[in-house]
PDB file of C-alpha atoms and ligand atoms in Angstrom:
ATOM      1  CA  MET A 120     115.006 124.101  86.749  1.00 42.00           C
ATOM      2  CA  ASN A 121     113.951 120.488  86.619  1.00 45.00           C
ATOM      3  CA  ASP A 122     117.158 118.593  86.164  1.00 46.00           C
ATOM      4  CA  SER A 123     115.857 115.045  86.671  1.00 44.00           C
ATOM      5  CA  LYS A 124     117.933 112.547  84.781  1.00 46.00           C
ATOM      6  CA  GLY A 125     115.696 109.553  84.243  1.00 45.00           C
ATOM      7  CA  SER A 126     112.463 111.227  83.147  1.00 47.00           C
ATOM      8  CA  ASN A 127     113.402 112.766  79.807  1.00 54.00           C
ATOM      9  CA  MET A 128     113.289 110.058  77.172  1.00 62.00           C
ATOM     10  CA  TYR A 129     113.960 112.502  74.395  1.00 63.00           C
ATOM     11  CA  PRO A 130     116.881 114.900  74.701  1.00 65.00           C
ATOM     12  CA  LYS A 131     115.927 118.540  74.337  1.00 71.00           C
ATOM     13  CA  GLY A 132     117.000 120.835  71.535  1.00 72.00           C
ATOM     14  CA  THR A 133     118.537 120.049  68.183  1.00 74.00           C
ATOM     15  CA  ALA A 134     120.839 117.106  67.455  1.00 78.00           C
ATOM     16  CA  ALA A 135     123.759 119.539  67.310  1.00 78.00           C
ATOM     17  CA  ALA A 136     122.949 120.760  70.819  1.00 79.00           C
ATOM     18  CA  ASN A 137     123.214 117.147  71.951  1.00 81.00           C
ATOM     19  CA  GLY A 138     126.563 116.557  70.284  1.00 84.00           C
ATOM     20  CA  LEU A 139     125.179 114.715  67.256  1.00 87.00           C
ATOM     21  CA  VAL A 140     125.650 115.418  63.563  1.00 89.00           C
ATOM     22  CA  ASN A 141     123.760 113.970  60.636  1.00 86.00           C
ATOM     23  CA  CYS A 142     125.799 112.873  57.618  1.00 88.00           C
ATOM     24  CA  LEU A 143     124.373 114.652  54.563  1.00 84.00           C
ATOM     25  CA  VAL A 144     125.500 111.832  52.260  1.00 85.00           C
ATOM     26  CA  CYS A 145     124.210 108.673  53.962  1.00 89.00           C
ATOM     27  CA  TYR A 146     122.161 110.237  56.805  1.00 85.00           C
ATOM     28  CA  GLN A 147     123.974 108.306  59.516  1.00 88.00           C
ATOM     29  CA  LEU A 148     123.995 110.018  62.882  1.00 89.00           C
ATOM     30  CA  ASN A 149     127.538 110.689  64.075  1.00 90.00           C
ATOM     31  CA  ILE A 150     128.990 112.172  67.196  1.00 89.00           C
ATOM     32  CA  LYS A 151     130.220 115.739  66.814  1.00 84.00           C
ATOM     33  CA  GLN A 152     133.838 114.853  67.530  1.00 85.00           C
ATOM     34  CA  ASN A 153     134.093 112.774  64.346  1.00 83.00           C
ATOM     35  CA  SER A 154     135.490 114.654  61.401  1.00 86.00           C
ATOM     36  CA  HIS A 155     134.371 111.968  58.958  1.00 90.00           C
ATOM     37  CA  CYS A 156     131.203 109.866  58.813  1.00 91.00           C
ATOM     38  CA  GLN A 157     131.409 106.439  60.443  1.00 89.00           C
ATOM     39  CA  GLY A 158     129.131 105.019  57.775  1.00 88.00           C
ATOM     40  CA  CYS A 159     130.421 106.356  54.479  1.00 91.00           C
ATOM     41  CA  GLY A 160     133.593 108.285  55.280  1.00 88.00           C
ATOM     42  CA  ALA A 161     132.274 111.603  53.956  1.00 88.00           C
ATOM     43  CA  ARG A 162     133.351 114.774  55.734  1.00 89.00           C
ATOM     44  CA  ILE A 163     130.714 115.804  58.221  1.00 87.00           C
ATOM     45  CA  GLU A 164     129.834 119.315  59.246  1.00 85.00           C
ATOM     46  CA  VAL A 165     127.523 120.436  62.015  1.00 84.00           C
ATOM     47  CA  ARG A 166     126.248 123.127  59.628  1.00 85.00           C
ATOM     48  CA  ILE A 167     127.363 123.739  56.063  1.00 87.00           C
ATOM     49  CA  PRO A 168     129.763 126.714  56.361  1.00 86.00           C
ATOM     50  CA  ASN A 169     128.360 129.963  54.885  1.00 90.00           C
ATOM     51  CA  SER A 170     125.333 128.016  53.727  1.00 90.00           C
ATOM     52  CA  VAL A 171     122.946 130.939  53.245  1.00 91.00           C
ATOM     53  CA  GLN A 172     125.578 133.169  51.618  1.00 94.00           C
ATOM     54  CA  ILE A 173     126.560 130.501  49.067  1.00 95.00           C
ATOM     55  CA  THR A 174     122.929 129.567  48.386  1.00 94.00           C
ATOM     56  CA  LEU A 175     121.999 133.227  47.908  1.00 95.00           C
ATOM     57  CA  SER A 176     124.931 134.097  45.656  1.00 96.00           C
ATOM     58  CA  LEU A 177     124.261 131.110  43.383  1.00 96.00           C
ATOM     59  CA  LEU A 178     120.572 131.954  43.432  1.00 95.00           C
ATOM     60  CA  ILE A 179     121.168 135.571  42.377  1.00 97.00           C
ATOM     61  CA  THR A 180     123.530 134.426  39.600  1.00 97.00           C
ATOM     62  CA  SER A 181     120.903 132.039  38.280  1.00 95.00           C
ATOM     63  CA  MET A 182     118.207 134.726  38.482  1.00 96.00           C
ATOM     64  CA  LEU A 183     120.419 137.000  36.355  1.00 97.00           C
ATOM     65  CA  LEU A 184     121.095 134.183  33.865  1.00 95.00           C
ATOM     66  CA  TYR A 185     117.379 133.519  33.605  1.00 94.00           C
ATOM     67  CA  ILE A 186     117.040 136.868  31.806  1.00 95.00           C
ATOM     68  CA  PRO A 187     119.248 135.993  28.770  1.00 95.00           C
ATOM     69  CA  ALA A 188     117.739 132.493  28.863  1.00 92.00           C
ATOM     70  CA  ASN A 189     114.398 134.078  28.018  1.00 92.00           C
ATOM     71  CA  ILE A 190     115.501 137.005  25.849  1.00 94.00           C
ATOM     72  CA  PHE A 191     117.847 135.189  23.466  1.00 93.00           C
ATOM     73  CA  PRO A 192     116.735 132.453  21.050  1.00 90.00           C
ATOM     74  CA  ILE A 193     116.924 128.935  22.458  1.00 85.00           C
ATOM     75  CA  MET A 194     116.901 127.455  18.970  1.00 83.00           C
ATOM     76  CA  THR A 195     117.123 128.442  15.354  1.00 84.00           C
ATOM     77  CA  THR A 196     114.989 126.485  12.926  1.00 81.00           C
ATOM     78  CA  VAL A 197     116.117 126.420   9.307  1.00 82.00           C
ATOM     79  CA  VAL A 198     113.376 125.444   6.868  1.00 82.00           C
ATOM     80  CA  LEU A 199     114.251 125.576   3.162  1.00 83.00           C
ATOM     81  CA  GLY A 200     117.141 127.900   3.880  1.00 79.00           C
ATOM     82  CA  GLU A 201     114.984 130.275   5.883  1.00 84.00           C
ATOM     83  CA  GLU A 202     116.046 130.806   9.471  1.00 84.00           C
ATOM     84  CA  THR A 203     113.552 131.333  12.280  1.00 85.00           C
ATOM     85  CA  GLN A 204     114.785 132.046  15.772  1.00 87.00           C
ATOM     86  CA  SER A 205     112.609 131.232  18.733  1.00 86.00           C
ATOM     87  CA  THR A 206     112.882 132.043  22.391  1.00 89.00           C
ATOM     88  CA  ILE A 207     111.579 129.727  25.123  1.00 88.00           C
ATOM     89  CA  ILE A 208     108.144 131.380  25.115  1.00 90.00           C
ATOM     90  CA  GLY A 209     108.288 131.618  21.322  1.00 89.00           C
ATOM     91  CA  GLY A 210     108.895 127.870  21.233  1.00 84.00           C
ATOM     92  CA  VAL A 211     105.899 127.233  23.461  1.00 88.00           C
ATOM     93  CA  ILE A 212     103.706 129.333  21.151  1.00 91.00           C
ATOM     94  CA  LEU A 213     105.191 127.587  18.094  1.00 84.00           C
ATOM     95  CA  PHE A 214     104.322 124.143  19.458  1.00 84.00           C
ATOM     96  CA  LEU A 215     100.856 125.366  20.496  1.00 91.00           C
ATOM     97  CA  ASP A 216     100.255 126.626  16.960  1.00 91.00           C
ATOM     98  CA  SER A 217     101.234 123.284  15.497  1.00 88.00           C
ATOM     99  CA  GLU A 218      98.907 121.603  18.025  1.00 89.00           C
ATOM    100  CA  SER A 219     101.748 119.775  19.797  1.00 86.00           C
ATOM    101  CA  TYR A 220     100.165 120.435  23.166  1.00 90.00           C
ATOM    102  CA  LEU A 221     102.222 117.857  25.066  1.00 88.00           C
ATOM    103  CA  ILE A 222     105.598 119.290  24.013  1.00 83.00           C
ATOM    104  CA  ALA A 223     104.283 122.825  24.556  1.00 88.00           C
ATOM    105  CA  SER A 224     103.204 122.035  28.110  1.00 89.00           C
ATOM    106  CA  VAL A 225     106.408 120.124  28.917  1.00 85.00           C
ATOM    107  CA  ILE A 226     108.505 123.099  27.784  1.00 84.00           C
ATOM    108  CA  PHE A 227     106.260 125.581  29.592  1.00 89.00           C
ATOM    109  CA  ILE A 228     106.348 123.653  32.889  1.00 87.00           C
ATOM    110  CA  ALA A 229     110.047 122.756  32.682  1.00 85.00           C
ATOM    111  CA  SER A 230     111.385 126.124  31.601  1.00 86.00           C
ATOM    112  CA  ILE A 231     108.989 128.650  33.110  1.00 89.00           C
ATOM    113  CA  ILE A 232     107.057 127.198  36.052  1.00 88.00           C
ATOM    114  CA  ILE A 233     109.686 124.936  37.692  1.00 87.00           C
ATOM    115  CA  PRO A 234     112.653 127.371  37.569  1.00 88.00           C
ATOM    116  CA  LEU A 235     110.545 130.294  38.836  1.00 91.00           C
ATOM    117  CA  ALA A 236     108.991 128.178  41.588  1.00 89.00           C
ATOM    118  CA  LYS A 237     112.394 126.861  42.579  1.00 89.00           C
ATOM    119  CA  MET A 238     114.021 130.287  42.691  1.00 92.00           C
ATOM    120  CA  THR A 239     111.115 131.679  44.728  1.00 92.00           C
ATOM    121  CA  ALA A 240     111.294 128.750  47.151  1.00 89.00           C
ATOM    122  CA  LEU A 241     115.062 129.125  47.655  1.00 90.00           C
ATOM    123  CA  ALA A 242     114.713 132.878  48.164  1.00 92.00           C
ATOM    124  CA  TRP A 243     111.961 132.235  50.727  1.00 88.00           C
ATOM    125  CA  LEU A 244     114.110 129.659  52.560  1.00 88.00           C
ATOM    126  CA  CYS A 245     117.090 132.054  52.715  1.00 90.00           C
ATOM    127  CA  TYR A 246     114.837 134.884  53.859  1.00 88.00           C
ATOM    128  CA  SER A 247     113.371 132.696  56.603  1.00 85.00           C
ATOM    129  CA  VAL A 248     116.787 131.726  57.927  1.00 85.00           C
ATOM    130  CA  MET A 249     118.215 135.244  57.703  1.00 85.00           C
ATOM    131  CA  PHE A 250     115.324 137.087  59.295  1.00 82.00           C
ATOM    132  CA  ARG A 251     113.723 134.238  61.280  1.00 74.00           C
ATOM    133  CA  HIS A 252     110.365 135.584  60.259  1.00 66.00           C
ATOM    134  CA  GLY A 253     107.570 133.236  61.308  1.00 64.00           C
ATOM    135  CA  ILE A 254     109.584 130.081  60.648  1.00 69.00           C
ATOM    136  CA  GLN A 255     107.546 126.929  60.252  1.00 78.00           C
ATOM    137  CA  GLN A 256     110.281 124.326  60.286  1.00 79.00           C
ATOM    138  CA  GLN A 257     108.263 121.394  59.066  1.00 83.00           C
ATOM    139  CA  GLU A 258     106.552 123.201  56.185  1.00 84.00           C
ATOM    140  CA  LEU A 259     109.832 124.792  55.069  1.00 86.00           C
ATOM    141  CA  THR A 260     111.686 121.463  55.213  1.00 87.00           C
ATOM    142  CA  ILE A 261     108.984 119.896  53.036  1.00 88.00           C
ATOM    143  CA  LEU A 262     109.197 122.896  50.683  1.00 87.00           C
ATOM    144  CA  TYR A 263     112.948 122.351  50.450  1.00 88.00           C
ATOM    145  CA  ARG A 264     112.649 118.635  49.687  1.00 86.00           C
ATOM    146  CA  VAL A 265     110.024 119.235  46.987  1.00 86.00           C
ATOM    147  CA  THR A 266     112.194 121.996  45.514  1.00 84.00           C
ATOM    148  CA  GLU A 267     115.263 119.797  45.402  1.00 82.00           C
ATOM    149  CA  PHE A 268     113.300 116.941  43.858  1.00 83.00           C
ATOM    150  CA  ILE A 269     111.559 118.827  41.056  1.00 79.00           C
ATOM    151  CA  GLY A 270     114.468 121.135  40.223  1.00 72.00           C
ATOM    152  CA  LYS A 271     116.415 118.668  38.151  1.00 69.00           C
ATOM    153  CA  TRP A 272     113.411 118.006  35.903  1.00 75.00           C
ATOM    154  CA  SER A 273     113.928 121.415  34.358  1.00 71.00           C
ATOM    155  CA  MET A 274     116.805 119.866  32.428  1.00 74.00           C
ATOM    156  CA  ILE A 275     114.081 118.185  30.328  1.00 74.00           C
ATOM    157  CA  ASP A 276     113.865 121.444  28.421  1.00 72.00           C
ATOM    158  CA  VAL A 277     117.548 121.310  27.507  1.00 75.00           C
ATOM    159  CA  PHE A 278     117.113 117.667  26.512  1.00 76.00           C
ATOM    160  CA  VAL A 279     114.133 118.517  24.271  1.00 76.00           C
ATOM    161  CA  VAL A 280     116.288 121.037  22.404  1.00 75.00           C
ATOM    162  CA  ALA A 281     119.257 118.629  22.300  1.00 78.00           C
ATOM    163  CA  ILE A 282     117.067 115.824  20.891  1.00 79.00           C
ATOM    164  CA  LEU A 283     115.462 118.119  18.320  1.00 75.00           C
ATOM    165  CA  VAL A 284     118.909 119.308  17.229  1.00 76.00           C
ATOM    166  CA  ALA A 285     120.166 115.732  16.920  1.00 76.00           C
ATOM    167  CA  LEU A 286     117.091 114.421  15.109  1.00 75.00           C
ATOM    168  CA  ILE A 287     116.402 117.177  12.635  1.00 73.00           C
ATOM    169  CA  GLN A 288     119.508 117.691  10.544  1.00 73.00           C
ATOM    170  CA  LEU A 289     118.492 117.727   6.892  1.00 71.00           C
ATOM    171  CA  GLY A 290     120.826 120.484   5.774  1.00 68.00           C
ATOM    172  CA  ASP A 291     119.007 123.390   4.158  1.00 69.00           C
ATOM    173  CA  LEU A 292     115.785 121.420   3.900  1.00 76.00           C
ATOM    174  CA  MET A 293     115.260 121.537   7.615  1.00 78.00           C
ATOM    175  CA  SER A 294     117.608 121.747  10.564  1.00 81.00           C
ATOM    176  CA  ILE A 295     117.640 123.048  14.104  1.00 81.00           C
ATOM    177  CA  LYS A 296     120.536 124.801  15.793  1.00 82.00           C
ATOM    178  CA  VAL A 297     121.012 125.504  19.480  1.00 84.00           C
ATOM    179  CA  GLY A 298     120.804 129.137  20.521  1.00 85.00           C
ATOM    180  CA  LEU A 299     122.608 131.117  23.190  1.00 89.00           C
ATOM    181  CA  ALA A 300     119.639 130.841  25.576  1.00 89.00           C
ATOM    182  CA  ALA A 301     120.089 127.068  25.830  1.00 88.00           C
ATOM    183  CA  THR A 302     123.489 127.555  27.470  1.00 90.00           C
ATOM    184  CA  ALA A 303     122.131 130.235  29.795  1.00 92.00           C
ATOM    185  CA  PHE A 304     119.178 128.036  30.697  1.00 89.00           C
ATOM    186  CA  ALA A 305     121.349 124.975  31.362  1.00 89.00           C
ATOM    187  CA  LEU A 306     123.448 127.159  33.681  1.00 92.00           C
ATOM    188  CA  VAL A 307     120.294 128.339  35.477  1.00 91.00           C
ATOM    189  CA  VAL A 308     119.288 124.723  36.156  1.00 88.00           C
ATOM    190  CA  ILE A 309     122.787 123.660  37.267  1.00 89.00           C
ATOM    191  CA  LEU A 310     123.323 126.713  39.489  1.00 92.00           C
ATOM    192  CA  THR A 311     119.929 126.394  41.193  1.00 90.00           C
ATOM    193  CA  MET A 312     120.683 122.715  41.816  1.00 88.00           C
ATOM    194  CA  ILE A 313     124.002 123.548  43.514  1.00 90.00           C
ATOM    195  CA  SER A 314     122.300 126.445  45.314  1.00 91.00           C
ATOM    196  CA  ALA A 315     119.654 124.110  46.751  1.00 89.00           C
ATOM    197  CA  GLN A 316     122.290 121.549  47.621  1.00 87.00           C
ATOM    198  CA  ARG A 317     124.295 124.120  49.599  1.00 90.00           C
ATOM    199  CA  PHE A 318     121.257 125.168  51.624  1.00 89.00           C
ATOM    200  CA  ASP A 319     121.447 123.580  55.048  1.00 87.00           C
ATOM    201  CA  THR A 320     117.888 122.744  56.171  1.00 83.00           C
ATOM    202  CA  ARG A 321     119.222 122.232  59.694  1.00 83.00           C
ATOM    203  CA  LEU A 322     119.491 126.031  59.936  1.00 85.00           C
ATOM    204  CA  LEU A 323     115.683 126.104  59.964  1.00 81.00           C
ATOM    205  CA  TRP A 324     115.710 124.056  63.137  1.00 77.00           C
ATOM    206  CA  ASP A 325     118.260 126.148  65.012  1.00 77.00           C
ATOM    207  CA  LYS A 326     117.081 128.467  67.757  1.00 60.00           C
ATOM    208  CA  LEU A 327     113.988 126.322  68.265  1.00 56.00           C
ATOM    209  CA  GLY A 328     111.695 127.421  71.037  1.00 43.00           C
TER     210      GLY A 328
HETATM  211 ZN1   ZN B 543     127.803 109.167  55.791  1.00 71.56          ZN
END
């Protein structure tokens, strides 16, 4: 109705609606007609193609892999020729028993709390975009940024196992071997990272108002 030209300092709608695209690599604002970023040369896309589908499929794969990551042993400890296999939770209990509370809590947070929180957050973000159910753009964008930031710290768990394996190699006296779950868990972390990276937060801001 009101089509006055001088009064609106801020253009209405999303950047895309105003012919602007944000570069996801260097965050420079580009005009839509550019195929590559003026700042860093990366390919720019108004919205990541099939963002939700790719995010969801990687998310479901990592949820499925999280099952063997917890069922199978993450490491096998050999003490005096006797093998003991421990799962992630088993490892936490083992370290609690030997009063190594710091390692126990690091493993518990990195391998149980962070991955589950991250998967729940990504599922919630996809659900919000797909069903547009009570979207709160700002809160969800913050949720996404936190998720992306903390996600990579889950790899600490894989590093703990890798360091233990490297440090404790005394043959039959005492040694630690990596179990199948370590591979599954590493895949969970990597896949959720790519999943989060493929999620286009700009979708949350579409259809505003
Ligand atoms: Zn750029």
